[in-house]
Short mmCIF file of C-alpha atoms and ligand atoms in Angstrom, two decimals:
data_model
loop_
_atom_site.label_atom_id
_atom_site.label_comp_id
_atom_site.label_asym_id
_atom_site.label_seq_id
_atom_site.Cartn_x
_atom_site.Cartn_y
_atom_site.Cartn_z
CA MET A 1 2.84 41.67 23.91
CA PRO A 2 -0.64 40.94 24.12
CA LEU A 3 -1.63 37.48 22.57
CA LEU A 4 -4.65 37.52 20.16
CA ASP A 5 -6.94 34.59 19.24
CA ARG A 6 -6.21 32.79 16.47
CA ALA A 7 -9.42 33.28 15.15
CA GLU A 8 -8.31 37.13 14.74
CA TRP A 9 -4.87 36.45 13.16
CA TYR A 10 -5.30 33.35 11.37
CA ASP A 11 -6.75 34.37 8.19
CA LEU A 12 -4.28 36.91 7.33
CA ALA A 13 -1.40 34.67 8.28
CA ARG A 14 -2.45 32.07 5.95
CA THR A 15 -2.78 34.41 2.94
CA THR A 16 0.46 33.66 1.05
CA GLU A 17 -0.34 34.49 -2.05
CA TRP A 18 1.38 37.38 -4.05
CA THR A 19 1.47 38.48 -7.62
CA PRO A 20 4.87 37.86 -9.53
CA SER A 21 6.54 40.54 -11.26
CA TYR A 22 9.81 39.51 -12.23
CA VAL A 23 8.23 35.92 -13.58
CA SER A 24 4.96 35.31 -15.41
CA GLN A 25 2.68 33.01 -13.68
CA GLU A 26 3.55 30.43 -16.84
CA GLU A 27 7.23 30.37 -15.45
CA LEU A 28 6.54 30.16 -11.78
CA PHE A 29 3.62 27.45 -12.16
CA PRO A 30 4.97 25.33 -15.18
CA VAL A 31 2.33 23.06 -17.01
CA GLY A 32 4.43 19.64 -16.11
CA HIS A 33 4.81 20.70 -12.52
CA SER A 34 1.84 22.44 -11.70
CA ASP A 35 -1.10 21.68 -14.41
CA GLY A 36 -4.34 23.99 -13.49
CA GLN A 37 -4.70 24.64 -17.11
CA GLY A 38 -8.43 25.85 -17.70
CA ILE A 39 -8.81 26.68 -13.93
CA PRO A 40 -10.01 30.41 -13.85
CA ASP A 41 -7.50 32.80 -11.89
CA ASP A 42 -10.05 33.65 -9.20
CA ALA A 43 -10.20 29.72 -8.56
CA TRP A 44 -6.88 29.77 -6.89
CA SER A 45 -7.25 31.63 -3.60
CA LYS A 46 -10.50 30.09 -2.91
CA TYR A 47 -9.09 26.81 -1.53
CA ASP A 48 -10.21 26.83 1.69
CA GLU A 49 -8.10 24.56 3.88
CA PRO A 50 -10.36 21.43 5.22
CA TYR A 51 -7.90 21.39 8.30
CA LYS A 52 -6.82 24.67 9.74
CA VAL A 53 -3.73 24.66 12.15
CA SER A 54 -1.06 27.15 13.13
CA TYR A 55 2.40 26.15 13.36
CA ARG A 56 3.09 26.57 16.54
CA GLU A 57 -0.08 24.30 17.33
CA TYR A 58 0.83 21.77 14.78
CA VAL A 59 4.09 21.25 16.21
CA ASP A 60 3.00 21.14 19.83
CA THR A 61 0.88 18.16 19.00
CA GLN A 62 3.11 16.55 16.96
CA ARG A 63 5.71 16.44 19.89
CA GLN A 64 2.85 14.91 22.12
CA LYS A 65 2.17 12.17 19.51
CA ASP A 66 6.01 11.48 19.33
CA ALA A 67 6.04 11.19 23.16
CA GLY A 68 3.22 8.81 23.20
CA ALA A 69 4.70 6.27 20.90
CA TYR A 70 7.97 6.52 21.99
CA SER A 71 6.93 6.01 25.73
CA VAL A 72 5.05 3.38 24.89
CA LYS A 73 7.76 1.73 23.01
CA ALA A 74 10.11 1.93 26.22
CA ALA A 75 7.43 0.94 28.50
CA LEU A 76 6.77 -2.30 26.48
CA GLU A 77 10.61 -3.32 25.35
CA ARG A 78 10.82 -5.31 28.39
CA LEU A 79 7.83 -7.55 27.37
CA ASP A 80 10.47 -8.79 24.17
CA LEU A 81 7.64 -9.39 21.70
CA TYR A 82 9.81 -10.39 18.91
CA LYS A 83 10.13 -13.84 21.11
CA ASN A 84 6.49 -13.85 22.39
CA ALA A 85 4.00 -13.07 19.74
CA ASP A 86 3.30 -15.59 17.30
CA PRO A 87 5.64 -15.58 14.22
CA GLY A 88 2.81 -14.74 11.78
CA TRP A 89 2.20 -11.26 13.57
CA ILE A 90 6.29 -11.12 13.21
CA THR A 91 5.95 -11.28 9.56
CA ILE A 92 3.40 -8.88 9.31
CA LEU A 93 6.06 -6.45 10.97
CA LYS A 94 8.82 -7.13 8.40
CA LEU A 95 5.93 -6.55 5.56
CA HIS A 96 4.80 -3.45 6.86
CA TYR A 97 8.13 -2.06 7.52
CA ALA A 98 10.10 -3.08 4.70
CA ALA A 99 6.79 -1.94 2.17
CA VAL A 100 5.82 1.45 4.23
CA ALA A 101 8.76 3.30 6.16
CA VAL A 102 10.74 4.38 3.19
CA VAL A 103 7.73 5.01 0.97
CA GLU A 104 6.62 7.57 3.77
CA TYR A 105 10.00 9.39 2.99
CA ASN A 106 9.02 9.55 -0.85
CA ALA A 107 5.69 10.87 0.11
CA ALA A 108 7.84 13.87 2.18
CA LEU A 109 8.99 14.59 -1.44
CA GLN A 110 5.71 14.49 -2.77
CA GLU A 111 4.00 16.82 -0.40
CA SER A 112 7.04 19.14 -0.92
CA ARG A 113 6.68 19.49 -4.28
CA TYR A 114 2.86 20.73 -3.85
CA SER A 115 4.70 23.51 -1.58
CA ARG A 116 6.46 25.03 -4.24
CA TRP A 117 4.59 23.79 -7.51
CA SER A 118 0.82 24.28 -6.21
CA ARG A 119 -0.93 27.39 -7.61
CA PHE A 120 -3.32 27.24 -4.86
CA PRO A 121 -1.91 28.96 -1.53
CA GLY A 122 -3.70 27.03 0.86
CA MET A 123 -2.68 23.79 -0.53
CA ARG A 124 0.71 24.88 -0.51
CA ASN A 125 0.25 25.89 3.82
CA MET A 126 -1.00 22.36 4.38
CA ALA A 127 1.62 20.63 2.24
CA THR A 128 4.60 22.40 4.03
CA LEU A 129 3.04 20.60 7.48
CA GLY A 130 2.29 17.56 5.05
CA THR A 131 5.82 17.07 4.50
CA LEU A 132 6.73 17.29 8.10
CA ASP A 133 4.42 14.48 8.80
CA GLU A 134 6.20 12.46 6.29
CA ILE A 135 9.37 12.81 7.83
CA ARG A 136 8.12 12.42 11.13
CA HIS A 137 6.49 8.71 10.37
CA SER A 138 9.13 7.59 8.32
CA GLN A 139 12.18 8.53 10.94
CA LEU A 140 9.55 6.77 13.44
CA GLN A 141 8.87 3.53 11.35
CA LEU A 142 12.60 3.22 10.92
CA TYR A 143 13.67 3.90 14.28
CA PHE A 144 11.04 1.20 15.54
CA ALA A 145 12.08 -1.37 13.00
CA HIS A 146 15.64 -1.12 14.09
CA GLU A 147 14.86 -2.43 17.63
CA TYR A 148 14.39 -5.97 15.90
CA ALA A 149 17.55 -5.98 13.48
CA PRO A 150 19.83 -7.70 15.86
CA LYS A 151 17.39 -10.46 16.57
CA ASP A 152 16.36 -10.83 13.16
CA ARG A 153 17.95 -9.54 10.00
CA HIS A 154 14.92 -9.52 7.86
CA PHE A 155 14.28 -6.21 9.89
CA ASP A 156 17.21 -4.76 7.86
CA TRP A 157 14.41 -4.54 4.85
CA ALA A 158 12.87 -1.72 6.84
CA HIS A 159 15.47 0.46 5.84
CA GLU A 160 16.84 -1.78 2.52
CA ALA A 161 14.12 -2.86 1.10
CA MET A 162 13.19 0.33 -1.50
CA PHE A 163 16.77 0.21 -2.51
CA THR A 164 16.78 -3.62 -4.11
CA GLU A 165 15.47 -5.30 -6.98
CA ASN A 166 13.21 -7.36 -4.78
CA TRP A 167 9.76 -8.11 -6.98
CA GLY A 168 7.51 -6.95 -4.49
CA MET A 169 9.48 -3.78 -4.10
CA VAL A 170 9.64 -3.59 -7.93
CA ALA A 171 5.90 -3.43 -7.62
CA ALA A 172 5.65 -0.84 -4.99
CA ARG A 173 8.30 1.57 -6.88
CA HIS A 174 6.05 1.32 -9.94
CA ALA A 175 2.80 2.10 -8.42
CA PHE A 176 4.31 4.65 -5.78
CA ASP A 177 6.28 6.50 -8.78
CA ASP A 178 3.28 6.62 -10.69
CA MET A 179 1.12 8.20 -8.31
CA LEU A 180 3.35 10.28 -5.85
CA MET A 181 6.48 10.92 -7.74
CA THR A 182 6.17 11.65 -11.45
CA ARG A 183 2.61 13.86 -12.03
CA ASP A 184 1.97 17.62 -11.30
CA ALA A 185 0.86 18.58 -8.02
CA LEU A 186 -2.98 18.55 -8.75
CA ALA A 187 -2.60 14.64 -9.99
CA THR A 188 -0.65 13.82 -7.32
CA ALA A 189 -2.89 15.18 -4.97
CA ILE A 190 -6.14 13.32 -6.78
CA MET A 191 -4.33 10.10 -6.93
CA ALA A 192 -1.79 10.41 -3.78
CA ASN A 193 -4.00 12.39 -1.27
CA PHE A 194 -7.46 11.52 -2.23
CA ALA A 195 -7.61 7.90 -4.19
CA PHE A 196 -4.71 6.67 -1.92
CA GLU A 197 -4.90 7.94 1.35
CA THR A 198 -8.53 8.79 2.15
CA GLY A 199 -9.31 5.47 0.33
CA TYR A 200 -6.65 3.16 1.24
CA THR A 201 -4.38 3.67 4.10
CA ASN A 202 -7.17 3.53 6.36
CA LEU A 203 -7.08 -0.27 5.93
CA GLN A 204 -3.37 -0.88 6.87
CA PHE A 205 -3.50 1.86 9.55
CA ILE A 206 -6.89 1.33 11.47
CA GLY A 207 -7.67 -2.09 10.17
CA LEU A 208 -4.18 -3.24 11.49
CA SER A 209 -3.89 -1.44 14.58
CA ALA A 210 -7.09 -3.07 16.16
CA ASP A 211 -4.97 -6.34 15.00
CA ALA A 212 -2.28 -5.46 16.54
CA ALA A 213 -3.51 -4.69 20.01
CA ARG A 214 -5.79 -7.99 19.81
CA ALA A 215 -2.40 -9.54 19.07
CA GLY A 216 -0.59 -7.99 22.39
CA ASP A 217 1.45 -5.56 20.00
CA TYR A 218 0.74 -2.21 21.84
CA THR A 219 3.44 -0.53 20.83
CA PHE A 220 2.90 -0.99 16.80
CA ALA A 221 -0.98 0.02 17.74
CA LYS A 222 0.11 3.04 18.88
CA LEU A 223 2.82 3.55 16.57
CA ILE A 224 0.34 3.17 13.36
CA GLN A 225 -2.29 5.53 15.40
CA SER A 226 -0.22 7.97 14.91
CA ILE A 227 0.74 7.82 11.61
CA GLN A 228 -3.07 7.57 10.89
CA SER A 229 -3.54 11.03 12.60
CA ASP A 230 -0.82 12.67 10.60
CA GLU A 231 -2.53 10.68 7.49
CA ALA A 232 -6.00 11.70 8.03
CA ARG A 233 -5.43 15.21 7.99
CA HIS A 234 -2.97 15.92 5.24
CA ALA A 235 -5.00 13.24 3.39
CA GLN A 236 -7.95 16.20 2.99
CA ILE A 237 -5.29 18.61 0.78
CA GLY A 238 -6.77 16.31 -2.36
CA THR A 239 -10.56 17.00 -2.08
CA PRO A 240 -10.71 21.06 -2.34
CA VAL A 241 -8.33 20.14 -5.46
CA LEU A 242 -11.04 18.04 -6.96
CA GLN A 243 -13.68 20.57 -6.42
CA ALA A 244 -12.09 23.17 -8.38
CA MET A 245 -11.58 20.75 -11.15
CA ILE A 246 -14.86 20.06 -11.15
CA GLU A 247 -16.25 23.37 -10.93
CA ALA A 248 -14.33 24.34 -13.93
CA GLY A 249 -15.42 21.53 -15.90
CA GLN A 250 -12.83 19.14 -15.82
CA LYS A 251 -14.78 15.90 -13.87
CA ASP A 252 -13.79 13.65 -16.31
CA LYS A 253 -10.02 14.57 -16.35
CA ALA A 254 -10.36 13.93 -12.20
CA GLN A 255 -12.48 10.85 -12.60
CA ASN A 256 -9.70 9.17 -15.31
CA LEU A 257 -6.92 10.06 -12.13
CA ILE A 258 -9.15 8.59 -9.37
CA ASP A 259 -10.18 5.47 -11.86
CA ILE A 260 -6.13 4.70 -12.28
CA ALA A 261 -5.08 5.39 -8.68
CA PHE A 262 -7.95 3.32 -7.11
CA TRP A 263 -7.02 0.45 -8.89
CA ARG A 264 -3.03 0.90 -8.57
CA SER A 265 -3.77 1.21 -4.68
CA TRP A 266 -6.28 -2.24 -4.75
CA LYS A 267 -3.41 -4.26 -6.10
CA LEU A 268 -0.69 -3.18 -3.61
CA PHE A 269 -3.41 -3.17 -0.73
CA THR A 270 -4.24 -6.98 -2.15
CA ILE A 271 -0.73 -8.26 -0.63
CA LEU A 272 0.17 -5.52 2.12
CA THR A 273 -3.18 -5.87 4.05
CA GLY A 274 -5.13 -8.82 2.68
CA LEU A 275 -2.52 -11.39 3.22
CA PRO A 276 -1.79 -10.29 7.01
CA MET A 277 -5.74 -9.88 7.52
CA ASP A 278 -6.56 -13.48 6.21
CA TYR A 279 -3.64 -15.63 6.41
CA TYR A 280 -0.69 -14.11 8.66
CA MET A 281 -2.85 -13.00 11.61
CA PRO A 282 -3.24 -15.60 14.56
CA LEU A 283 -6.84 -17.09 14.04
CA GLU A 284 -8.02 -16.28 17.34
CA HIS A 285 -6.77 -12.38 17.23
CA ARG A 286 -8.62 -11.87 14.32
CA GLU A 287 -11.50 -9.18 14.05
CA GLY A 288 -13.14 -9.38 10.53
CA SER A 289 -11.85 -10.40 7.37
CA PHE A 290 -10.04 -8.50 4.35
CA LYS A 291 -12.99 -8.59 2.24
CA GLU A 292 -15.14 -7.00 5.70
CA PHE A 293 -12.82 -4.25 5.88
CA MET A 294 -12.80 -3.45 2.70
CA GLN A 295 -16.93 -3.42 2.42
CA GLU A 296 -16.87 -1.04 5.26
CA TRP A 297 -13.51 1.27 4.59
CA ILE A 298 -13.95 1.37 0.84
CA VAL A 299 -17.05 0.00 -0.69
CA ASP A 300 -19.35 2.31 1.77
CA GLN A 301 -17.02 4.90 2.73
CA PHE A 302 -14.95 5.76 -0.25
CA ALA A 303 -17.65 5.72 -2.33
CA ARG A 304 -19.81 7.66 -0.36
CA SER A 305 -16.99 10.45 -0.49
CA LEU A 306 -17.20 10.22 -4.12
CA GLN A 307 -21.02 10.50 -4.45
CA ASP A 308 -20.34 13.56 -1.96
CA LEU A 309 -18.42 15.32 -4.52
CA GLY A 310 -20.49 14.28 -7.35
CA LEU A 311 -17.88 11.65 -9.23
CA ASP A 312 -18.98 8.12 -9.76
CA LYS A 313 -17.48 5.01 -8.76
CA PRO A 314 -14.62 3.61 -10.94
CA TRP A 315 -16.12 2.10 -14.42
CA TYR A 316 -14.43 -1.31 -13.05
CA TRP A 317 -16.50 -1.25 -9.95
CA ASP A 318 -18.25 -5.16 -10.58
CA ILE A 319 -14.78 -6.39 -11.68
CA PHE A 320 -13.32 -4.81 -8.08
CA LEU A 321 -16.16 -6.32 -6.03
CA ARG A 322 -15.59 -9.95 -7.74
CA ASP A 323 -11.78 -9.23 -7.04
CA LEU A 324 -12.83 -8.65 -3.22
CA ASP A 325 -13.72 -12.32 -2.95
CA GLU A 326 -10.79 -13.54 -5.03
CA HIS A 327 -7.70 -11.79 -5.87
CA HIS A 328 -5.52 -12.02 -2.70
CA HIS A 329 -6.05 -15.89 -2.34
CA GLY A 330 -4.23 -16.39 -5.56
CA GLN A 331 -1.75 -13.88 -4.17
CA GLN A 332 -1.67 -15.93 -0.64
CA LEU A 333 -0.70 -19.16 -2.85
CA GLY A 334 1.82 -17.25 -4.82
CA LEU A 335 3.61 -15.75 -2.32
CA TRP A 336 3.90 -18.79 -0.26
CA SER A 337 4.98 -20.74 -3.11
CA TRP A 338 7.74 -18.56 -4.12
CA ARG A 339 8.77 -17.79 -0.46
CA PRO A 340 12.36 -18.05 -1.01
CA THR A 341 11.87 -14.52 -2.94
CA LEU A 342 10.43 -13.23 -0.12
CA TRP A 343 12.57 -10.84 2.87
CA PHE A 344 10.04 -12.13 5.27
CA ASN A 345 8.63 -15.64 6.33
CA PRO A 346 4.94 -16.04 4.79
CA ALA A 347 2.36 -18.27 6.93
CA ALA A 348 0.28 -20.21 5.25
CA GLY A 349 -2.77 -19.80 7.39
CA VAL A 350 -4.13 -23.10 6.16
CA GLY A 351 -4.45 -25.39 9.10
CA PRO A 352 -7.77 -27.17 9.84
CA ASP A 353 -9.44 -24.61 11.94
CA GLU A 354 -8.15 -21.83 9.53
CA ARG A 355 -9.58 -23.37 6.63
CA ASP A 356 -13.42 -23.25 8.05
CA TRP A 357 -13.02 -19.71 8.66
CA LEU A 358 -11.89 -19.20 5.42
CA GLU A 359 -14.68 -20.85 4.06
CA GLU A 360 -16.97 -19.27 6.19
CA LYS A 361 -15.80 -15.84 5.27
CA TYR A 362 -15.51 -16.64 1.47
CA PRO A 363 -17.76 -19.39 0.42
CA GLY A 364 -16.52 -21.55 -2.25
CA TRP A 365 -12.57 -21.22 -1.19
CA ASN A 366 -12.32 -24.83 -0.25
CA ASP A 367 -13.45 -25.86 -3.73
CA THR A 368 -11.00 -23.36 -5.95
CA PHE A 369 -8.24 -22.21 -3.67
CA GLY A 370 -8.54 -25.07 -0.90
CA LYS A 371 -7.62 -27.52 -3.87
CA CYS A 372 -4.48 -26.20 -4.54
CA TRP A 373 -3.66 -26.52 -1.08
CA ASP A 374 -4.82 -29.82 -0.59
CA VAL A 375 -2.02 -30.73 -3.45
CA ILE A 376 0.61 -28.96 -1.48
CA ILE A 377 -0.41 -30.65 1.91
CA ASP A 378 -0.19 -33.71 0.17
CA ASN A 379 3.36 -33.33 -0.83
CA LEU A 380 4.19 -32.02 2.65
CA LYS A 381 2.83 -34.89 4.69
CA ASN A 382 4.79 -37.17 2.06
CA ASP A 383 8.02 -35.51 2.53
CA ARG A 384 8.07 -33.80 -0.98
CA GLY A 385 8.78 -30.40 0.04
CA GLU A 386 10.73 -29.39 -2.60
CA LYS A 387 7.64 -29.73 -4.36
CA THR A 388 6.09 -27.06 -3.05
CA VAL A 389 8.32 -24.11 -4.67
CA PRO A 390 8.08 -23.71 -8.11
CA GLY A 391 10.80 -24.36 -10.36
CA THR A 392 9.65 -21.64 -12.86
CA LEU A 393 8.91 -17.63 -12.83
CA PRO A 394 5.40 -16.66 -13.02
CA ILE A 395 3.68 -14.30 -15.39
CA ILE A 396 3.98 -10.92 -13.89
CA CYS A 397 1.52 -8.37 -14.78
CA ASN A 398 3.13 -5.07 -16.71
CA MET A 399 1.34 -2.79 -14.48
CA SER A 400 0.82 -4.17 -11.08
CA ASN A 401 4.18 -5.91 -11.35
CA ILE A 402 2.55 -8.49 -9.08
CA PRO A 403 1.97 -12.30 -10.57
CA VAL A 404 -1.02 -12.94 -12.84
CA VAL A 405 -3.37 -14.93 -10.84
CA GLY A 406 -6.89 -16.45 -11.20
CA THR A 407 -9.20 -18.54 -9.36
CA PRO A 408 -8.78 -22.06 -9.60
CA PHE A 409 -11.42 -24.39 -11.90
CA LYS A 410 -12.98 -20.71 -12.48
CA HIS A 411 -10.83 -18.18 -14.31
CA LEU A 412 -7.40 -17.77 -14.79
CA VAL A 413 -6.97 -15.12 -18.29
CA ASP A 414 -3.55 -13.69 -18.95
CA PHE A 415 -4.75 -9.87 -20.86
CA PRO A 416 -1.78 -9.15 -23.42
CA LEU A 417 -1.63 -6.13 -25.38
CA GLU A 418 0.80 -6.13 -28.03
CA HIS A 419 2.09 -2.53 -28.15
CA ASN A 420 4.85 -0.79 -30.67
CA GLY A 421 6.12 -4.44 -31.34
CA ARG A 422 6.26 -5.28 -27.63
CA LEU A 423 3.65 -7.92 -26.11
CA TYR A 424 2.91 -7.02 -22.67
CA HIS A 425 0.99 -9.09 -20.36
CA PHE A 426 -1.73 -7.75 -17.72
CA GLY A 427 -3.27 -9.43 -14.55
CA SER A 428 -6.77 -7.96 -15.48
CA GLU A 429 -8.61 -5.70 -18.04
CA VAL A 430 -8.06 -2.70 -15.79
CA ASP A 431 -4.35 -2.82 -15.45
CA ARG A 432 -4.34 -3.01 -19.31
CA TRP A 433 -6.69 -0.23 -19.61
CA ILE A 434 -4.55 1.90 -17.14
CA PHE A 435 -1.53 1.27 -19.45
CA GLU A 436 -3.79 2.10 -22.85
CA GLN A 437 -4.25 5.66 -21.32
CA GLU A 438 -0.92 6.39 -21.63
CA PRO A 439 1.52 4.29 -23.03
CA GLU A 440 4.57 6.20 -23.29
CA ARG A 441 4.70 6.35 -19.60
CA TYR A 442 4.72 2.83 -18.78
CA GLU A 443 5.84 1.13 -21.94
CA GLY A 444 9.53 0.96 -21.02
CA HIS A 445 9.58 -0.50 -17.84
CA LEU A 446 10.86 -4.31 -17.45
CA SER A 447 9.02 -6.63 -15.02
CA ILE A 448 11.53 -8.60 -13.09
CA VAL A 449 10.53 -11.77 -15.95
CA ASP A 450 10.95 -9.73 -18.74
CA ARG A 451 14.50 -8.56 -17.14
CA PHE A 452 15.35 -12.55 -17.10
CA LEU A 453 14.21 -13.19 -20.29
CA ALA A 454 16.48 -9.98 -21.71
CA GLY A 455 19.52 -11.66 -19.79
CA LYS A 456 19.62 -9.28 -17.54
CA ILE A 457 19.69 -11.39 -14.40
CA ASN A 458 22.87 -13.66 -13.86
CA PRO A 459 23.27 -15.95 -13.75
CA PRO A 460 19.94 -17.29 -15.21
CA ASP A 461 19.16 -19.59 -12.33
CA LEU A 462 17.03 -19.48 -8.77
CA GLY A 463 20.47 -18.56 -7.20
CA GLY A 464 21.12 -15.59 -10.01
CA VAL A 465 17.83 -14.49 -9.43
CA LEU A 466 17.69 -14.63 -5.34
CA GLN A 467 20.86 -12.19 -5.45
CA TYR A 468 19.43 -9.61 -8.02
CA MET A 469 16.78 -9.45 -5.58
CA GLY A 470 18.94 -8.92 -2.87
CA LEU A 471 18.64 -12.03 -0.85
CA GLY A 472 21.64 -14.09 1.05
CA VAL A 473 23.44 -10.70 1.33
CA VAL A 474 22.31 -9.44 4.44
CA SER A 475 19.42 -11.70 5.08
CA GLU A 476 17.93 -15.37 3.74
CA GLY A 477 14.99 -15.37 1.96
CA GLY A 478 11.43 -16.81 3.24
CA ASP A 479 10.31 -20.04 4.68
CA ASP A 480 7.23 -21.14 6.17
CA ALA A 481 6.39 -18.82 8.95
CA HIS A 482 5.57 -21.53 11.68
CA GLY A 483 8.21 -24.17 10.44
CA TYR A 484 5.54 -25.87 9.12
CA ALA A 485 4.04 -26.82 12.48
CA TRP A 486 0.68 -26.17 11.08
CA MET A 487 0.99 -29.52 9.22
CA GLU A 488 0.68 -31.60 12.38
CA LYS A 489 -3.06 -31.40 12.75
CA TYR A 490 -3.17 -32.86 9.07
CA LYS A 491 -0.70 -35.74 9.92
CA THR A 492 -2.77 -36.32 13.02
CA THR A 493 -5.88 -36.71 11.13
CA GLU A 494 -4.54 -39.32 8.43
CA ARG A 495 -3.46 -41.30 11.69
CA LYS A 496 -6.53 -41.59 13.20
CA ALA A 497 -8.49 -42.14 9.94
CA GLY A 498 -6.31 -44.76 8.86
MN1 MN B 501 2.95 8.90 5.68
MN1 MN B 502 0.19 10.91 3.61
#
């Protein structure tokens, strides 16, 4: 049989639309799953996949990508990275695998829902391959993390994390369930593919890949490049959806979904990428600051893609820009302090040299966040280590489910809201605004602190909390990544001064 050029058959093969005769369109594509109200009937077939590939080409490329990642891993295993890497880098791996690997599997379910529910035939095609993407790289990440599990049980969390009630995982599930799992196909494509994937995954997968190579972890660098090449393709699913909605006069609806998802993603990445880049990464291997990466990938590139579509920056852009300078430094203080509640060992990242770097990248850091670290350092210097772990619970935001933090000596504000007789707390005006967009979606959720106060965590003490969060079973909670070795320089300084 003669082989035709792809161009000769592709358009025919991708036309998978048909007119249902046994059921109505409304039954085939119910609103809750499909949406599409107000989009004219002739718009659906116009979805033009931004990335065209046949199944045969797809499988061939994916096979090569897998071979590349697995062979680099096999070749470098002898180097025993676990033993030789800086502990801060190992912390980054633990954080990444736990927060990402099983979420990729959720993303496979997210993409597969488009294959069934989207009324755009082109989107169904792309999403079928997108489902396979997500399955491939969830398996890849579980497998790569597994190598470390016998050496360090924290790596069990690659598989375990999403099935626990650890506070970090409650926060991640709340956001991902909102964006990936519980909305119709069109809203999900805007939130998950456009806002989350074209906006934010670049940060983790391109920024962190460069850092990995500089830290000598070529296996991880290769792994996440492999993943990013999947993401970069299926992330484009959202753009034609946005175009169709805008053409149908639904710009406001699309903008609202972007504004919600952009902020929810931002809060996740302050911890997932912000802390690794500015605190966990060994100083000598850092390329840029988290803020610099955000400025390149989000403030410039994502804002341009919004503009290209005729959309606006989110209404809270000024609040977001201020947050870029400040928010993750507060989270770093919180996470390091509540380190027994983590499945990894956070690095403090505040030795004298690191502080100079922070002050240079974030002018004013020493006079605000630095002052809190001064107290911690003083306690450690004087053998009062127990005072560096808080005896109480933080206030948790009822939207982001991460601690409400502020900037010392500048602002720390709780944004409360009373709704149906319950008092909710939010870490920002924007988190509260998201709640108000659809209170019935969020009102029933209890944060970790709400659960504690409602008597759901027993015994109601630190031991009970840790057990509830899944710590102390397979692995213990976290402690300082470097065993407080960074304190030595402060001790020497004092001796010299004295
Ligand atoms: Mn993925
Ligand atoms: Mn994806």
